Amino acid sequence: MKHLISPLDLSVSELEEVLNLGQEILKNKAKYSDICKGKKLATLFYEPSTRTRLSFEAAMLNLGGKVLGFSSADSSSASKGESVADTIRVISSYADICAMRHPKEGAPTVAAMHSKIPVINAGDGGHNHPTQTLTDLFTIKQLKGRLDNLVIGMCGDLKFGRTVHSLINAMVRYENVRFILVSPNELRIPDYLRQEVLVAGNINFIETNELEKYMPELDILYMTRVQRERFFNEEDYIRLKDSFILDAEKMKYAKEDMYVLHPLPRVNEIAAEVDNDPRAVYFKQAEFGVYVRMALIMTLLGLS
Ligand code: NCD
């Protein structure tokens, strides 16, 4: 049985199969509308979510399956002190597959150790968010036609942003990918990622706090929100939250075929005026998230 806890749990070829299946589904939705008939997906969300939880639920419903779950720790027995291990032991007999989001890094790994059904990590603290990465890769592939030979700008909270960590881990496996990591000094990528992934892998990257300067080089700009809930004090958050705001003026420096991605939710980091730019694809990206999750559910259930 396979789980998806880290983006690296899928090999490059397995990942390609999931992305290809996502494309097939996008082209022919009707063909897949009852492939998961009789199957149930449990969504165990101990942390807030809009897109991830609802796109998982939409994905399972689109496949003809059913969904059950909870959307906050308060409404589950976690509030009574139940462990993740006990919860998953029980859920294993209620559902065929589950997606879990948890504020603690490693919680989905613990769940997988005690689970009889595939566990999908839907975000664990500041650590990983592999299904957002599948969505990001799907979007990049749809729009650029490739995952190699790209210059990827990542901007915002690179320290706490789990989507950034997972995307870097996944993208370093492709040829000739260069990263321009734009953030305030305090919000640079964690040291383990810098040393163990980028430096050790001999990956071309720079860390900077100048967005405009590098704009003309980018093929993709991955904007992120400053992760307020992971700050130790509110003053630091307020000081750093508006460090980078993408607006129409800055977009003038970008290539015609540079695309702006964002995992959403957006706060202030992209001005609303950018939404009308054809290169702003974050809402499209959120839509793609459903197809790629359909492909993932089918794959983990052995139905692909
Ligand atoms: C992201 C997350 O939860 O990490 N949201 C999402 O799943 N699309 C990004 C964020 O919260 O900033």
mmCIF file of N, CA and C in Angstrom, residues 10 172 284:
data_model
loop_
_atom_site.group_PDB
_atom_site.id
_atom_site.type_symbol
_atom_site.label_atom_id
_atom_site.label_comp_id
_atom_site.label_asym_id
_atom_site.label_seq_id
_atom_site.Cartn_x
_atom_site.Cartn_y
_atom_site.Cartn_z
ATOM 1 N N LEU A 10 6.667 9.766 -4.686
ATOM 2 C CA LEU A 10 6.420 9.344 -6.067
ATOM 3 C C LEU A 10 7.721 9.538 -6.838
ATOM 4 N N VAL A 172 13.883 19.902 -8.186
ATOM 5 C CA VAL A 172 15.329 19.664 -8.357
ATOM 6 C C VAL A 172 15.587 18.353 -9.104
ATOM 7 N N LYS A 284 -6.764 29.370 -12.238
ATOM 8 C CA LYS A 284 -6.691 28.198 -13.115
ATOM 9 C C LYS A 284 -5.984 27.055 -12.369
#
